[in-house]
JSON list of C-alpha atoms in Angstrom, two decimals:
[
{"chain": "W", "resi": 5, "resn": "MET", "atom": "CA", "xyz": [-33.53, -34.77, -90.46]},
{"chain": "W", "resi": 6, "resn": "VAL", "atom": "CA", "xyz": [-31.61, -36.22, -87.64]},
{"chain": "W", "resi": 7, "resn": "GLU", "atom": "CA", "xyz": [-28.44, -34.84, -89.15]},
{"chain": "W", "resi": 8, "resn": "ALA", "atom": "CA", "xyz": [-29.93, -31.36, -89.40]},
{"chain": "W", "resi": 9, "resn": "TYR", "atom": "CA", "xyz": [-31.03, -31.61, -85.78]},
{"chain": "W", "resi": 10, "resn": "VAL", "atom": "CA", "xyz": [-27.52, -32.68, -84.71]},
{"chain": "W", "resi": 11, "resn": "VAL", "atom": "CA", "xyz": [-25.94, -29.86, -86.76]},
{"chain": "W", "resi": 12, "resn": "ARG", "atom": "CA", "xyz": [-28.30, -27.27, -85.14]},
{"chain": "W", "resi": 13, "resn": "GLN", "atom": "CA", "xyz": [-27.59, -28.66, -81.69]},
{"chain": "W", "resi": 14, "resn": "THR", "atom": "CA", "xyz": [-23.85, -28.59, -82.39]},
{"chain": "W", "resi": 15, "resn": "GLN", "atom": "CA", "xyz": [-24.04, -24.96, -83.59]},
{"chain": "W", "resi": 16, "resn": "LYS", "atom": "CA", "xyz": [-26.17, -24.05, -80.59]},
{"chain": "W", "resi": 17, "resn": "ALA", "atom": "CA", "xyz": [-23.67, -25.75, -78.26]},
{"chain": "W", "resi": 18, "resn": "LYS", "atom": "CA", "xyz": [-20.75, -23.92, -79.96]},
{"chain": "W", "resi": 19, "resn": "LYS", "atom": "CA", "xyz": [-22.52, -20.56, -79.55]},
{"chain": "W", "resi": 20, "resn": "MET", "atom": "CA", "xyz": [-23.19, -21.33, -75.90]},
{"chain": "W", "resi": 21, "resn": "LEU", "atom": "CA", "xyz": [-19.57, -22.40, -75.36]},
{"chain": "W", "resi": 22, "resn": "TYR", "atom": "CA", "xyz": [-18.33, -19.23, -77.07]},
{"chain": "W", "resi": 23, "resn": "SER", "atom": "CA", "xyz": [-20.71, -17.11, -75.01]},
{"chain": "W", "resi": 24, "resn": "HIS", "atom": "CA", "xyz": [-19.60, -18.83, -71.81]},
{"chain": "W", "resi": 25, "resn": "SER", "atom": "CA", "xyz": [-15.91, -18.46, -72.71]},
{"chain": "W", "resi": 26, "resn": "ILE", "atom": "CA", "xyz": [-16.43, -14.70, -73.17]},
{"chain": "W", "resi": 27, "resn": "LYS", "atom": "CA", "xyz": [-18.19, -14.50, -69.81]},
{"chain": "W", "resi": 28, "resn": "ILE", "atom": "CA", "xyz": [-15.42, -16.53, -68.17]},
{"chain": "W", "resi": 29, "resn": "SER", "atom": "CA", "xyz": [-12.81, -14.16, -69.67]},
{"chain": "W", "resi": 30, "resn": "GLU", "atom": "CA", "xyz": [-14.73, -11.16, -68.34]},
{"chain": "W", "resi": 31, "resn": "ILE", "atom": "CA", "xyz": [-14.97, -12.77, -64.91]},
{"chain": "W", "resi": 32, "resn": "ARG", "atom": "CA", "xyz": [-11.22, -13.52, -64.95]},
{"chain": "W", "resi": 33, "resn": "GLU", "atom": "CA", "xyz": [-10.45, -9.89, -65.81]},
{"chain": "W", "resi": 34, "resn": "TYR", "atom": "CA", "xyz": [-12.81, -8.74, -63.05]},
{"chain": "W", "resi": 35, "resn": "VAL", "atom": "CA", "xyz": [-11.15, -11.09, -60.53]},
{"chain": "W", "resi": 36, "resn": "THR", "atom": "CA", "xyz": [-7.70, -9.87, -61.59]},
{"chain": "W", "resi": 37, "resn": "ARG", "atom": "CA", "xyz": [-8.75, -6.22, -61.11]},
{"chain": "W", "resi": 38, "resn": "LYS", "atom": "CA", "xyz": [-10.30, -7.01, -57.73]},
{"chain": "W", "resi": 39, "resn": "ARG", "atom": "CA", "xyz": [-7.14, -8.85, -56.61]},
{"chain": "W", "resi": 40, "resn": "ALA", "atom": "CA", "xyz": [-5.07, -5.81, -57.56]},
{"chain": "W", "resi": 41, "resn": "GLU", "atom": "CA", "xyz": [-7.48, -3.55, -55.66]},
{"chain": "W", "resi": 42, "resn": "LEU", "atom": "CA", "xyz": [-7.34, -5.89, -52.66]},
{"chain": "W", "resi": 43, "resn": "GLY", "atom": "CA", "xyz": [-3.54, -5.76, -52.72]},
{"chain": "W", "resi": 44, "resn": "LEU", "atom": "CA", "xyz": [-3.67, -1.98, -52.80]},
{"chain": "W", "resi": 45, "resn": "VAL", "atom": "CA", "xyz": [-6.14, -1.90, -49.90]},
{"chain": "W", "resi": 46, "resn": "ARG", "atom": "CA", "xyz": [-3.92, -4.26, -47.88]},
{"chain": "W", "resi": 47, "resn": "ARG", "atom": "CA", "xyz": [-0.83, -2.14, -48.52]},
{"chain": "W", "resi": 48, "resn": "SER", "atom": "CA", "xyz": [-2.78, 1.00, -47.66]},
{"chain": "W", "resi": 49, "resn": "LYS", "atom": "CA", "xyz": [-3.96, -0.61, -44.44]},
{"chain": "W", "resi": 50, "resn": "ILE", "atom": "CA", "xyz": [-0.39, -1.56, -43.50]},
{"chain": "W", "resi": 51, "resn": "LEU", "atom": "CA", "xyz": [0.82, 1.94, -44.36]},
{"chain": "W", "resi": 52, "resn": "PHE", "atom": "CA", "xyz": [-2.00, 3.50, -42.34]},
{"chain": "W", "resi": 53, "resn": "SER", "atom": "CA", "xyz": [-1.21, 1.37, -39.29]},
{"chain": "W", "resi": 54, "resn": "ILE", "atom": "CA", "xyz": [2.50, 2.27, -39.53]},
{"chain": "W", "resi": 55, "resn": "LEU", "atom": "CA", "xyz": [1.71, 5.96, -39.90]},
{"chain": "W", "resi": 56, "resn": "GLU", "atom": "CA", "xyz": [-0.82, 5.85, -37.08]},
{"chain": "W", "resi": 57, "resn": "ALA", "atom": "CA", "xyz": [1.84, 4.30, -34.82]},
{"chain": "W", "resi": 58, "resn": "GLN", "atom": "CA", "xyz": [4.24, 7.13, -35.76]},
{"chain": "W", "resi": 59, "resn": "ILE", "atom": "CA", "xyz": [1.84, 9.98, -34.92]},
{"chain": "W", "resi": 60, "resn": "PRO", "atom": "CA", "xyz": [2.78, 10.12, -31.20]},
{"chain": "W", "resi": 61, "resn": "TYR", "atom": "CA", "xyz": [6.47, 10.28, -32.16]},
{"chain": "W", "resi": 62, "resn": "LEU", "atom": "CA", "xyz": [5.78, 13.07, -34.65]},
{"chain": "W", "resi": 63, "resn": "ASP", "atom": "CA", "xyz": [3.79, 14.97, -32.02]},
{"chain": "W", "resi": 64, "resn": "HIS", "atom": "CA", "xyz": [6.64, 14.50, -29.54]},
{"chain": "W", "resi": 65, "resn": "TRP", "atom": "CA", "xyz": [9.09, 15.61, -32.23]},
{"chain": "W", "resi": 66, "resn": "CYS", "atom": "CA", "xyz": [7.12, 18.84, -32.71]},
{"chain": "W", "resi": 67, "resn": "THR", "atom": "CA", "xyz": [7.20, 19.47, -28.97]},
{"chain": "W", "resi": 68, "resn": "LEU", "atom": "CA", "xyz": [10.94, 18.82, -28.81]},
{"chain": "W", "resi": 69, "resn": "GLU", "atom": "CA", "xyz": [11.55, 21.07, -31.78]},
{"chain": "W", "resi": 70, "resn": "SER", "atom": "CA", "xyz": [9.48, 23.83, -30.23]},
{"chain": "W", "resi": 71, "resn": "ASP", "atom": "CA", "xyz": [11.35, 23.46, -26.93]},
{"chain": "W", "resi": 72, "resn": "LEU", "atom": "CA", "xyz": [14.67, 23.59, -28.76]},
{"chain": "W", "resi": 73, "resn": "VAL", "atom": "CA", "xyz": [13.71, 26.72, -30.68]},
{"chain": "W", "resi": 74, "resn": "THR", "atom": "CA", "xyz": [12.56, 28.39, -27.45]},
{"chain": "W", "resi": 75, "resn": "SER", "atom": "CA", "xyz": [15.73, 27.37, -25.64]},
{"chain": "W", "resi": 76, "resn": "MET", "atom": "CA", "xyz": [17.95, 28.56, -28.47]},
{"chain": "W", "resi": 77, "resn": "SER", "atom": "CA", "xyz": [16.08, 31.86, -28.68]},
{"chain": "W", "resi": 78, "resn": "GLU", "atom": "CA", "xyz": [16.38, 32.42, -24.92]},
{"chain": "W", "resi": 79, "resn": "THR", "atom": "CA", "xyz": [20.08, 31.54, -25.00]},
{"chain": "W", "resi": 80, "resn": "ILE", "atom": "CA", "xyz": [20.71, 33.95, -27.87]},
{"chain": "W", "resi": 81, "resn": "ASN", "atom": "CA", "xyz": [18.82, 36.72, -26.08]},
{"chain": "W", "resi": 82, "resn": "ALA", "atom": "CA", "xyz": [20.72, 36.05, -22.85]},
{"chain": "W", "resi": 83, "resn": "LEU", "atom": "CA", "xyz": [24.05, 36.20, -24.70]},
{"chain": "W", "resi": 84, "resn": "LEU", "atom": "CA", "xyz": [23.01, 39.41, -26.45]},
{"chain": "W", "resi": 85, "resn": "ASN", "atom": "CA", "xyz": [21.94, 40.97, -23.14]},
{"chain": "W", "resi": 86, "resn": "VAL", "atom": "CA", "xyz": [25.20, 39.98, -21.45]},
{"chain": "W", "resi": 87, "resn": "SER", "atom": "CA", "xyz": [27.28, 41.20, -24.38]},
{"chain": "W", "resi": 88, "resn": "SER", "atom": "CA", "xyz": [25.60, 44.60, -24.23]},
{"chain": "W", "resi": 89, "resn": "LEU", "atom": "CA", "xyz": [26.82, 44.95, -20.65]},
{"chain": "W", "resi": 90, "resn": "LEU", "atom": "CA", "xyz": [30.45, 44.51, -21.63]},
{"chain": "W", "resi": 91, "resn": "PRO", "atom": "CA", "xyz": [32.43, 47.73, -21.72]},
{"chain": "W", "resi": 92, "resn": "THR", "atom": "CA", "xyz": [33.70, 48.60, -25.16]},
{"chain": "W", "resi": 93, "resn": "SER", "atom": "CA", "xyz": [35.87, 51.64, -24.54]},
{"chain": "W", "resi": 94, "resn": "GLY", "atom": "CA", "xyz": [38.10, 53.19, -21.89]},
{"chain": "W", "resi": 95, "resn": "ASP", "atom": "CA", "xyz": [40.15, 51.34, -19.34]},
{"chain": "W", "resi": 96, "resn": "ILE", "atom": "CA", "xyz": [38.84, 47.84, -19.27]},
{"chain": "W", "resi": 97, "resn": "GLU", "atom": "CA", "xyz": [39.88, 45.65, -16.41]},
{"chain": "W", "resi": 98, "resn": "CYS", "atom": "CA", "xyz": [39.01, 42.01, -16.20]},
{"chain": "W", "resi": 99, "resn": "ASP", "atom": "CA", "xyz": [39.31, 39.40, -13.52]},
{"chain": "W", "resi": 100, "resn": "VAL", "atom": "CA", "xyz": [40.92, 36.56, -15.43]},
{"chain": "W", "resi": 101, "resn": "ASN", "atom": "CA", "xyz": [39.46, 33.90, -13.11]},
{"chain": "W", "resi": 102, "resn": "ASN", "atom": "CA", "xyz": [35.92, 35.22, -13.52]},
{"chain": "W", "resi": 103, "resn": "PHE", "atom": "CA", "xyz": [36.41, 35.53, -17.25]},
{"chain": "W", "resi": 104, "resn": "ALA", "atom": "CA", "xyz": [37.74, 31.96, -17.48]},
{"chain": "W", "resi": 105, "resn": "GLU", "atom": "CA", "xyz": [34.81, 30.73, -15.39]},
{"chain": "W", "resi": 106, "resn": "ALA", "atom": "CA", "xyz": [32.31, 32.57, -17.61]},
{"chain": "W", "resi": 107, "resn": "LEU", "atom": "CA", "xyz": [33.99, 31.23, -20.72]},
{"chain": "W", "resi": 108, "resn": "SER", "atom": "CA", "xyz": [33.98, 27.70, -19.31]},
{"chain": "W", "resi": 109, "resn": "SER", "atom": "CA", "xyz": [30.28, 28.04, -18.45]},
{"chain": "W", "resi": 110, "resn": "THR", "atom": "CA", "xyz": [29.55, 29.25, -21.97]},
{"chain": "W", "resi": 111, "resn": "VAL", "atom": "CA", "xyz": [31.43, 26.29, -23.44]},
{"chain": "W", "resi": 112, "resn": "GLU", "atom": "CA", "xyz": [29.41, 23.91, -21.26]},
{"chain": "W", "resi": 113, "resn": "VAL", "atom": "CA", "xyz": [26.14, 25.47, -22.45]},
{"chain": "W", "resi": 114, "resn": "MET", "atom": "CA", "xyz": [27.28, 25.25, -26.07]},
{"chain": "W", "resi": 115, "resn": "GLU", "atom": "CA", "xyz": [28.27, 21.59, -25.58]},
{"chain": "W", "resi": 116, "resn": "MET", "atom": "CA", "xyz": [24.86, 20.89, -24.06]},
{"chain": "W", "resi": 117, "resn": "ILE", "atom": "CA", "xyz": [23.17, 22.59, -27.01]},
{"chain": "W", "resi": 118, "resn": "GLU", "atom": "CA", "xyz": [25.36, 20.62, -29.40]},
{"chain": "W", "resi": 119, "resn": "SER", "atom": "CA", "xyz": [24.43, 17.31, -27.74]},
{"chain": "W", "resi": 120, "resn": "HIS", "atom": "CA", "xyz": [20.73, 18.15, -27.97]},
{"chain": "W", "resi": 121, "resn": "VAL", "atom": "CA", "xyz": [21.05, 19.18, -31.60]},
{"chain": "W", "resi": 122, "resn": "SER", "atom": "CA", "xyz": [22.99, 15.98, -32.33]},
{"chain": "W", "resi": 123, "resn": "SER", "atom": "CA", "xyz": [20.25, 13.87, -30.77]},
{"chain": "W", "resi": 124, "resn": "TYR", "atom": "CA", "xyz": [17.67, 15.72, -32.86]},
{"chain": "W", "resi": 125, "resn": "ILE", "atom": "CA", "xyz": [19.72, 15.15, -35.99]},
{"chain": "W", "resi": 126, "resn": "SER", "atom": "CA", "xyz": [19.93, 11.40, -35.32]},
{"chain": "W", "resi": 127, "resn": "LYS", "atom": "CA", "xyz": [16.18, 11.32, -34.66]},
{"chain": "W", "resi": 128, "resn": "ALA", "atom": "CA", "xyz": [15.56, 13.29, -37.85]},
{"chain": "W", "resi": 129, "resn": "THR", "atom": "CA", "xyz": [17.76, 10.89, -39.81]},
{"chain": "W", "resi": 130, "resn": "GLU", "atom": "CA", "xyz": [15.88, 7.94, -38.36]},
{"chain": "W", "resi": 131, "resn": "MET", "atom": "CA", "xyz": [12.55, 9.60, -39.18]},
{"chain": "W", "resi": 132, "resn": "GLY", "atom": "CA", "xyz": [13.74, 10.27, -42.73]},
{"chain": "W", "resi": 133, "resn": "GLU", "atom": "CA", "xyz": [14.65, 6.60, -43.15]},
{"chain": "W", "resi": 134, "resn": "LEU", "atom": "CA", "xyz": [11.23, 5.55, -41.85]},
{"chain": "W", "resi": 135, "resn": "VAL", "atom": "CA", "xyz": [9.51, 7.92, -44.26]},
{"chain": "W", "resi": 136, "resn": "SER", "atom": "CA", "xyz": [11.60, 6.51, -47.12]},
{"chain": "W", "resi": 137, "resn": "GLU", "atom": "CA", "xyz": [10.59, 2.97, -46.13]},
{"chain": "W", "resi": 138, "resn": "LEU", "atom": "CA", "xyz": [6.96, 4.03, -45.99]},
{"chain": "W", "resi": 139, "resn": "ALA", "atom": "CA", "xyz": [7.21, 5.63, -49.40]},
{"chain": "W", "resi": 140, "resn": "GLY", "atom": "CA", "xyz": [8.75, 2.38, -50.68]},
{"chain": "W", "resi": 141, "resn": "LEU", "atom": "CA", "xyz": [5.91, 0.35, -49.19]},
{"chain": "W", "resi": 142, "resn": "ASN", "atom": "CA", "xyz": [3.34, 2.67, -50.71]},
{"chain": "W", "resi": 143, "resn": "GLY", "atom": "CA", "xyz": [5.02, 2.45, -54.11]},
{"chain": "W", "resi": 144, "resn": "GLU", "atom": "CA", "xyz": [4.89, -1.34, -54.23]}
]
């Protein structure tokens, strides 16, 4: 009788241990999933803070781009208007000094435009690198 009691208690203990081991496995899986979710939330938070810090720069970039487009458009229109005033037939006389001065002025404007475009290109390259880094952080 005592042996039967011990056998039943042993079987009962084994069932309980098995049941508890299953529950522990489920809890481990749950903890693993939650750790992964927490890592994702942390990375998302970091990404959000980086992106939020970049918003003013992106807004400024849009303003600069708009100003550049306006400036380029006005320059093109001014050049078109001036070119329509140039005589195209008949006896054309030109003051070489005035022409050289106008040409020099045009070159200066083009150099100024080129320097602005170059600065935009470097900023765009930098922004592209930042976006690539952000994409890398998000992918991790």
